[in-house]
Coordinates of C-alpha atoms in Angstrom, one line a residue:
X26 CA -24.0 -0.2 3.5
X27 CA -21.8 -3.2 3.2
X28 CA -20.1 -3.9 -0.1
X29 CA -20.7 -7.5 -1.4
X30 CA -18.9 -10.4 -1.2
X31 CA -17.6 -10.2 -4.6
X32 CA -16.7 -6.2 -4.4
X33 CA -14.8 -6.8 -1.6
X34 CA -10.9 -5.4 -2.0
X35 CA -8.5 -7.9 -1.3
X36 CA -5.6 -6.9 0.9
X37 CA -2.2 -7.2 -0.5
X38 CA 0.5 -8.5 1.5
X39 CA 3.9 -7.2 0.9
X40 CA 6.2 -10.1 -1.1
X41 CA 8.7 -11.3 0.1
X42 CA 11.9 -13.0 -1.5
X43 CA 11.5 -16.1 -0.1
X44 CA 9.5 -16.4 3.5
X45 CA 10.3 -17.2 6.0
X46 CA 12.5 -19.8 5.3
X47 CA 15.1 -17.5 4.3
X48 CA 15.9 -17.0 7.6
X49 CA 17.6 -20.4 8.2
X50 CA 20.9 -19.3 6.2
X51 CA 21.7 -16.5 7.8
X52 CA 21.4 -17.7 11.0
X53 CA 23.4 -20.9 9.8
X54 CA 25.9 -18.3 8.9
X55 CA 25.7 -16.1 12.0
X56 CA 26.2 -19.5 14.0
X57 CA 29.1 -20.3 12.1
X58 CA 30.6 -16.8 12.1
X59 CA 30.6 -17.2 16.3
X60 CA 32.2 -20.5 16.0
X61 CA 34.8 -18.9 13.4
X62 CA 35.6 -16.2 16.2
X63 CA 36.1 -18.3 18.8
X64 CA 38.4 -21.2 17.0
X65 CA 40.7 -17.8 15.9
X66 CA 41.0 -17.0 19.3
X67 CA 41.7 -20.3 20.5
X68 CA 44.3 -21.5 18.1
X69 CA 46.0 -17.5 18.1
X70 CA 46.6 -18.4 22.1
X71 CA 47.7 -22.0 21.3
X72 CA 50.1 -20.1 18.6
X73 CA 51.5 -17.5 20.9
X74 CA 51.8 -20.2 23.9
X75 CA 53.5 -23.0 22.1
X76 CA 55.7 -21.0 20.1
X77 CA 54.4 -19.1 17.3
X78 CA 55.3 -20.2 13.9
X79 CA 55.3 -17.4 11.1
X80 CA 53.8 -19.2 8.6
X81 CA 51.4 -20.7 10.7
X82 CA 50.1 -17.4 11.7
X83 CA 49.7 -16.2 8.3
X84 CA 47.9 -18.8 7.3
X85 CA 45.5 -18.4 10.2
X86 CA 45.1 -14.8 9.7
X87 CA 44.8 -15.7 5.7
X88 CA 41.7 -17.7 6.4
X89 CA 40.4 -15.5 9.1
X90 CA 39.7 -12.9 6.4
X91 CA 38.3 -15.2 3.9
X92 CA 35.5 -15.8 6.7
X93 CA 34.9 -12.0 6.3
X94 CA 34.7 -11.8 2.8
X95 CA 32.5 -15.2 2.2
X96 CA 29.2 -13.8 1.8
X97 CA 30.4 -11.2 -1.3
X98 CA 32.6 -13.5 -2.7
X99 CA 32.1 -17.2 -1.7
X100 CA 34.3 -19.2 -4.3
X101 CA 37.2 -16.7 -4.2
X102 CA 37.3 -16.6 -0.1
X103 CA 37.5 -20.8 -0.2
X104 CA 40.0 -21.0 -2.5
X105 CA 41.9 -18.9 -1.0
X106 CA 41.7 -19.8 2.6
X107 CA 42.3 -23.8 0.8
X108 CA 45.5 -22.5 -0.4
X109 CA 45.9 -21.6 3.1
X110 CA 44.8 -24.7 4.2
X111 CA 47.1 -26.4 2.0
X112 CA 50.1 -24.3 3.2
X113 CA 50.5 -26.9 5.5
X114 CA 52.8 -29.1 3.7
X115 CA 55.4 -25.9 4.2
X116 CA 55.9 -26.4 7.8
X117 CA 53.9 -29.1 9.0
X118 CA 52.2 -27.4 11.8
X119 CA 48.5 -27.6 13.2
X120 CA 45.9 -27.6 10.7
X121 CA 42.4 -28.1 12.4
X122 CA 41.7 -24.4 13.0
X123 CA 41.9 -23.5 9.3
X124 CA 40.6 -26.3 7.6
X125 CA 37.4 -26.0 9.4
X126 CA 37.7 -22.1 8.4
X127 CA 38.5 -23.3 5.1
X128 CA 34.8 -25.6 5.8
X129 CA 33.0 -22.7 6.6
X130 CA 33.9 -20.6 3.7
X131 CA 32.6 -23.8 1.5
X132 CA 29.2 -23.5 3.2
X133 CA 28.4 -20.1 1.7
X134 CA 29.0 -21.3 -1.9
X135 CA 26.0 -23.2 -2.6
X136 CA 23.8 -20.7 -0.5
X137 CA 24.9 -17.8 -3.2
X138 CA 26.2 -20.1 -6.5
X139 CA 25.0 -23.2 -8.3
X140 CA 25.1 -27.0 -7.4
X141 CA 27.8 -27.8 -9.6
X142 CA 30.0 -24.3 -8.8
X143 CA 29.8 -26.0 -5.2
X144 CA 30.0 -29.2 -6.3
X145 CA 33.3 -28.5 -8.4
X146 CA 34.5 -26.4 -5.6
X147 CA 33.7 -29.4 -2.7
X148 CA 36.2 -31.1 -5.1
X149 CA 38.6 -28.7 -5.5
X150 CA 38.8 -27.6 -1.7
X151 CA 38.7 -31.9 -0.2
X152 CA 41.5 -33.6 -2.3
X153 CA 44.8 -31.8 -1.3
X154 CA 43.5 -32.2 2.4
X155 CA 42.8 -35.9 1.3
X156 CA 46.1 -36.5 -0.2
X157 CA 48.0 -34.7 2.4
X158 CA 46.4 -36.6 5.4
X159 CA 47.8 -40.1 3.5
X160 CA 50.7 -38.8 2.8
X161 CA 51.3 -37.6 6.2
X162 CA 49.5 -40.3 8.2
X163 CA 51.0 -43.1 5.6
X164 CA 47.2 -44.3 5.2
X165 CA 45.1 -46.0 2.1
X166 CA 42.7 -44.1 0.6
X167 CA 39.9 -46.1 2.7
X168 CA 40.7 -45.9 6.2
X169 CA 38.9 -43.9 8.1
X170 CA 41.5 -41.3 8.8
X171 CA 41.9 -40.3 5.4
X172 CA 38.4 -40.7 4.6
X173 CA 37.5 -37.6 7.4
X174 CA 37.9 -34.8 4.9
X175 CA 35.9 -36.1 2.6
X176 CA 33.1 -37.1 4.2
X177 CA 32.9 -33.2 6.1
X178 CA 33.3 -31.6 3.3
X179 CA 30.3 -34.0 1.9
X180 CA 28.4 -33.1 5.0
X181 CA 28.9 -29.5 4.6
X182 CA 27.9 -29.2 0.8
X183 CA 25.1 -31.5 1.6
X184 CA 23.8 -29.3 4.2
X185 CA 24.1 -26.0 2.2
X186 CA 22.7 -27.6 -1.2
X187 CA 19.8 -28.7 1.0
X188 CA 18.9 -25.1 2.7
X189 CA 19.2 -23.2 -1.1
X190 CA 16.9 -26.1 -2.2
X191 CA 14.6 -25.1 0.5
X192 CA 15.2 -21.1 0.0
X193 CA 14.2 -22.0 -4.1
X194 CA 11.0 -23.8 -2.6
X195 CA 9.7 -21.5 0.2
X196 CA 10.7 -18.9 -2.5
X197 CA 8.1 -20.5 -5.4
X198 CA 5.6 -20.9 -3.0
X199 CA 5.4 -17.0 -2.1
X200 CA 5.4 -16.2 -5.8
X201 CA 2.5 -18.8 -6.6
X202 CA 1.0 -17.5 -3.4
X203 CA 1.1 -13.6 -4.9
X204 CA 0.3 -14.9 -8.4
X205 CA -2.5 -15.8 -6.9
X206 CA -3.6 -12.7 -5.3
X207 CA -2.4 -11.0 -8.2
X208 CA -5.0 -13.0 -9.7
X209 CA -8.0 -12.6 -7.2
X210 CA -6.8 -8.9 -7.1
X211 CA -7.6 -8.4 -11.0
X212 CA -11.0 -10.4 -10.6
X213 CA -12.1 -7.6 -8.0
X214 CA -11.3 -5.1 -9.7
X215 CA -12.5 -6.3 -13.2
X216 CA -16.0 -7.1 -11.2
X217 CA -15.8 -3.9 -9.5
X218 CA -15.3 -2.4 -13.3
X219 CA -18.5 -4.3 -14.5
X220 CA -20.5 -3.1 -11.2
X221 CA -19.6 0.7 -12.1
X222 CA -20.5 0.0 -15.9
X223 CA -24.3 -1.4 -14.6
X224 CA -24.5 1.7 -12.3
X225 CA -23.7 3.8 -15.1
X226 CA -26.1 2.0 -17.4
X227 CA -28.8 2.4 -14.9
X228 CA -28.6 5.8 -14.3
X229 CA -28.7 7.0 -17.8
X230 CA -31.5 4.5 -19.2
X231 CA -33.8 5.2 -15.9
X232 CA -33.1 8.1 -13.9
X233 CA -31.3 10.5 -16.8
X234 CA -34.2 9.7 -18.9
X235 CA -37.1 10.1 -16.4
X236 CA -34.9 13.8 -15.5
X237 CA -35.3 14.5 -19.6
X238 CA -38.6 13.4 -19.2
X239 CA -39.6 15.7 -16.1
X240 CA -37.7 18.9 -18.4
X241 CA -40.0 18.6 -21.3
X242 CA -42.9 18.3 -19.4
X243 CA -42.2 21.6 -17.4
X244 CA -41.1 23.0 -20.4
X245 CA -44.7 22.1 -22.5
X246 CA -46.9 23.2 -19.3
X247 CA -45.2 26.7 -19.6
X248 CA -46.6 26.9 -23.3
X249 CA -49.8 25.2 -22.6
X250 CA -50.7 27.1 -19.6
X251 CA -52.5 30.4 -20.9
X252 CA -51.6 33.0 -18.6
X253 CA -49.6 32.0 -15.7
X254 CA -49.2 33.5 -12.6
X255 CA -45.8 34.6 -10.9
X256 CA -46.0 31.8 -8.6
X257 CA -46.5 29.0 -10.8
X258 CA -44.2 30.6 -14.2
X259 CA -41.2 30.5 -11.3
X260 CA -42.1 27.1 -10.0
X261 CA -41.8 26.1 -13.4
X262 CA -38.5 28.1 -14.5
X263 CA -36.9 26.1 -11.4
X264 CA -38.3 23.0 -12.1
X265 CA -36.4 23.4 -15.4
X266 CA -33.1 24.6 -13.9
X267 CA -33.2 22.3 -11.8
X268 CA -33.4 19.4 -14.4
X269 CA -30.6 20.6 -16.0
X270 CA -28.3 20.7 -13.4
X271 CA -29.2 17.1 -12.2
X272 CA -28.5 16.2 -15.8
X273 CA -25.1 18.0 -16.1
X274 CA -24.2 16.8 -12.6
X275 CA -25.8 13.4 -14.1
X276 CA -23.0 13.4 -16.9
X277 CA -20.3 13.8 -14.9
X278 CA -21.3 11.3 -12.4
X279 CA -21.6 9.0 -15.5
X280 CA -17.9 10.1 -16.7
X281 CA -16.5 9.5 -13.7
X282 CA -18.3 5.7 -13.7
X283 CA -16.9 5.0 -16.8
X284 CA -13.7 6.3 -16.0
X285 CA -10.9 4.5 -16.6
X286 CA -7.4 3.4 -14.5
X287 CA -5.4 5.6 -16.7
X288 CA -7.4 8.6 -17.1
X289 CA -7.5 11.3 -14.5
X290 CA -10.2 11.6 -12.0
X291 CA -12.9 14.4 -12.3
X292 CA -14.5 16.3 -10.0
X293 CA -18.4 16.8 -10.5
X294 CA -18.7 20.2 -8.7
X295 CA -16.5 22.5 -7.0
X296 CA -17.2 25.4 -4.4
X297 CA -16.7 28.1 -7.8
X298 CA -20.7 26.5 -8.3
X299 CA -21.4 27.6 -5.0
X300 CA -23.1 31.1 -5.7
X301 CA -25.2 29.6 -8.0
X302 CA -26.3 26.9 -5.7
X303 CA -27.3 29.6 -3.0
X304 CA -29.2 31.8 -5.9
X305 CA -31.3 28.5 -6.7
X306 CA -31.9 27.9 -3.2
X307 CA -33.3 32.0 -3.2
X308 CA -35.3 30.9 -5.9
X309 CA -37.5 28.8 -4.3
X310 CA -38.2 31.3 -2.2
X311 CA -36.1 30.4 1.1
X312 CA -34.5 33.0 3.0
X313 CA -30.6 32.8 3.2
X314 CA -28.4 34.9 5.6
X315 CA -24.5 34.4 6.2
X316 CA -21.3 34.7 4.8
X317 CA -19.2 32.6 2.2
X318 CA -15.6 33.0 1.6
X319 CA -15.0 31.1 -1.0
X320 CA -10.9 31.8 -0.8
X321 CA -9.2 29.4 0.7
X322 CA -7.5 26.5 -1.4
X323 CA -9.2 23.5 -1.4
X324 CA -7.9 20.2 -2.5
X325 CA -10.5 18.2 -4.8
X326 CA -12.1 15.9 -2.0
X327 CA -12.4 18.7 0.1
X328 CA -13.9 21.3 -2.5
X329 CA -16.7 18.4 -3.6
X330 CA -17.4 17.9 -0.2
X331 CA -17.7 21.5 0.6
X332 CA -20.4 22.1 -2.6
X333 CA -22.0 18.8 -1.5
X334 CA -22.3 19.8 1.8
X335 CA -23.7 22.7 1.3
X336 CA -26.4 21.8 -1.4
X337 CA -27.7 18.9 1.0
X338 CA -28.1 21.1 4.1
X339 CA -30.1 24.1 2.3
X340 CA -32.1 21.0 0.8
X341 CA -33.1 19.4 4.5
X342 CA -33.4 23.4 5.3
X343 CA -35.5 23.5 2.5
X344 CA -37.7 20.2 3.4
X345 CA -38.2 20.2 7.5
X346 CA -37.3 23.8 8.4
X347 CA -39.3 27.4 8.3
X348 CA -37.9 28.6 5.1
X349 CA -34.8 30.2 6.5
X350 CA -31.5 29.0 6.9
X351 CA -28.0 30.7 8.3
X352 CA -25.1 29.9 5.9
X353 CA -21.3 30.7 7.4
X354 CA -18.3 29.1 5.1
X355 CA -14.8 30.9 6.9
X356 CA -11.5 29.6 7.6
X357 CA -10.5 28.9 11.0
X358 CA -6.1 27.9 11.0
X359 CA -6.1 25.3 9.0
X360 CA -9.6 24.1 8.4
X361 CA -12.7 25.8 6.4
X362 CA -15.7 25.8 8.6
X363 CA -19.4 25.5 6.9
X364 CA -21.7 26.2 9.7
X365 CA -25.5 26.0 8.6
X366 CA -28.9 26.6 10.9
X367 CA -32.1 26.1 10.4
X368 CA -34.9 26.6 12.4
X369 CA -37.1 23.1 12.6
X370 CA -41.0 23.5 13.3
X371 CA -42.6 22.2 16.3
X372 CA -43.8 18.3 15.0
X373 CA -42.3 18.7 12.0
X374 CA -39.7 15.6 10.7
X375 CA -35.8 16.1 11.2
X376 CA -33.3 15.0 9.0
X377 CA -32.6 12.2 11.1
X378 CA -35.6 10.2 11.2
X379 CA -34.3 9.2 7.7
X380 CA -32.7 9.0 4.2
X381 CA -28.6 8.7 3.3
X382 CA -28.4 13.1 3.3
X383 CA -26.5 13.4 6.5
X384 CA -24.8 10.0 5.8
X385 CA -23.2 11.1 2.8
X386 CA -22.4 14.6 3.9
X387 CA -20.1 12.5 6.7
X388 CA -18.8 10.3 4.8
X389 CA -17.6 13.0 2.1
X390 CA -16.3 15.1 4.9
X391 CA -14.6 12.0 6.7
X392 CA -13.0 11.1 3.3
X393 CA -11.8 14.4 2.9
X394 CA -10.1 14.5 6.0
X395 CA -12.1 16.7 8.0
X396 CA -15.0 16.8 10.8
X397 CA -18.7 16.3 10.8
X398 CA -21.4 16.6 13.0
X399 CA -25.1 17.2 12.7
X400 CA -27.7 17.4 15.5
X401 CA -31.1 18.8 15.9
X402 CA -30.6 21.5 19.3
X403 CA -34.2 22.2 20.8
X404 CA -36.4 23.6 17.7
X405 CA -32.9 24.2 15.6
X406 CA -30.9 22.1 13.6
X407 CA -27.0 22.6 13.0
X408 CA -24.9 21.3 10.5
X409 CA -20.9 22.0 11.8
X410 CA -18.0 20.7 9.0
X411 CA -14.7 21.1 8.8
X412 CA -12.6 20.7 5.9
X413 CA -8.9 20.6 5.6
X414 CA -7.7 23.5 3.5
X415 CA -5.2 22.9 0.3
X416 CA -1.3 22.5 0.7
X417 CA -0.3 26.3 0.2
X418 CA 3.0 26.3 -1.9
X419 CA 6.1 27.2 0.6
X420 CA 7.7 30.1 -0.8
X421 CA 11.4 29.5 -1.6
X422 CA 14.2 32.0 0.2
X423 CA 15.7 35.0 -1.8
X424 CA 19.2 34.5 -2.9

């Protein structure tokens, strides 16, 4: 049966730091780091061409290192490779290469540090490039040539400032977006909580009590009845038992309703009831061959499923068949088999034609992570389960 609308579980998705967006960074970086490689390669040929200058090679190989340290330490790797860049009033040599090196270790400030760390730092790292070039170049502070530096290093904290801005926003939209089913989450699951309270309400004030009702009934006909016979004093005796076990079952059913998130989950039978089940089934005067090791581990699901299994296919037994049954509960490698038969009169109904019996039995078995199938073969109907067995302990080697 569908659950409703308003039952239905919502489906997490996992969170992420900041979408998709955060992408856009690294590959800004990546791009950059390609660019880095190839302007080191470039300018070490032109170096070892032209003449190669000491200095100038240690500056390059300064700044080439802050480009690998950038991302774990961003403000540290562009100071340092702009004290490399500003080496260059030493010997007056090429300074292209590391100043855009120098650029490129100022991108990955404000991606990992705050506007006014990078802003400071933009600072820091543009004015001895600005006061060297009109110095050099015998420029005022306006002409365009001098002006160059400032405006790329404007360009490059302008760009980085605006893909953290974007990080920050893609980043509060996937938290408002889990907050959100955070929310719808905990209205499920709070409805779901008022659904299992009804259930339980229902099932005490109506069924329980029309159970209790049933009990005292059977319980005044023995008294009232003056003398009798066999037939009807065990009718009644298992009309009785059979109350009370419904309302035990009935109390741990309600139990585990009302359970809540924090306590631990109960099972409301277990194959150890098994016996008893078969002896009630005797009772009622059914005729019950087989075999039942009741051994193997079980996990919880597995050992419900097992007693439910059971109890449900002695009852259809019980309802459409002869008044025999075959019972065989054995482990086969890792699995415990139930096998029941039954034989089904000719015209008689089939546990198929109707009800939720066999449906639950599946679905317990399913959930337990075993097989299930049932079938009517010819004037015979078979019930064939299979349940996984428990975890067995591993034992650890000798010393």
């Amino acid at each position: 049966m569908p659950m409703p609308h308003h039952l239905r579980m919502v489906r997490r998705r996992p969170a992420t730091a900041a979408g998709p967006g955060a992408l856009a960074p690294r590959t800004w970086e990546l791009a950059l780091d390609v660019v880095a490689v190839l302007m080191v390669i470039i300018e070490l040929y032109r170096e070892l061409t032209l003449g190669a200058s000491v200095l100038g090679l240690v500056r390059l190989a300064v700044a080439a290192g802050c480009i690998g340290a950038r991302r774990k330490f961003p403000v540290s790797a562009t100071v340092v490779a702009a004290a490399a860049g500003a080496a260059i009033i030493l010997d007056q040599g090429y300074n292209l290469t590391v100043w855009t090196l120098v650029q490129i270790c100022l991108f990955s400030v404000p991606l990992r540090r705050s506007r006014s760390v990078s802003i400071v730092l933009g600072i820091v790292v543009c004015l001895p490039q600005y006061l060297f070039t009109m110095a050099v170049l015998k420029v005022g502070p306006l002409e365009p040539t001098a002006l160059i530096s400032p405006l790329w290093t404007a360009a490059v904290l302008g760009i980085g400032l605006s893909l953290r801005s974007h990080q920050n926003y893609i980043s509060a939209l996937s938290k408002s977006a889990q907050a959100a089913l955070d929310a719808r989450e905990s209205d499920v699951m709070h409805r779901m909580a008022e659904e299992r309270l009804r259930i339980a309400r229902d099932l005490h004030d109506a069924v329980a009590h029309n159970v209790a009702v049933i009990n005292v009934h059977a319980g005044a006909l023995e008294r009232i009845l003056p003398t009798p016979t066999s037939a009807v004093q065990t009718s009644l005796t298992e009309i009785r038992n059979a109350c009370r076990n419904v309302l035990t079952e009935m109390q741990d059913i309600l139990a585990i309703l009302r359970r809540t998130e924090d306590e631990p989950a109960r099972t409301p039978t277990n194959a150890v009831s098994v016996p008893a089940l078969i002896d009630s089934f005797r009772g009622l005067g059914m005729e019950l061959e087989g075999e039942i090791d009741l051994e193997p581990p079980l996990n919880a699901s597995s050992d419900a499923a097992l007693y439910r299994i059971i109890q449900e296919g002695l009852t259809n037994a019980h309802r459409y068949g002869t008044g025999a049954a075959t019972v065989h509960v054995y482990r086969s490698g890792e699995q415990l088999r139930i096998d029941i038969d039954n034989a089904v009169a000719p015209g008689d109904g089939s546990p198929e034609s109707g009800g939720f019996g066999l449906i639950g039995m599946r679905e317990r078995t399913v959930a337990a992570g075993g097989t299930f199938d049932a079938e009517r073969r010819g004037q015979t109907f078979v019930i064939r389960a299979a349940l996984p067995l428990a975890a067995e302990p591993t034992e650890q080697a000798e010393a």
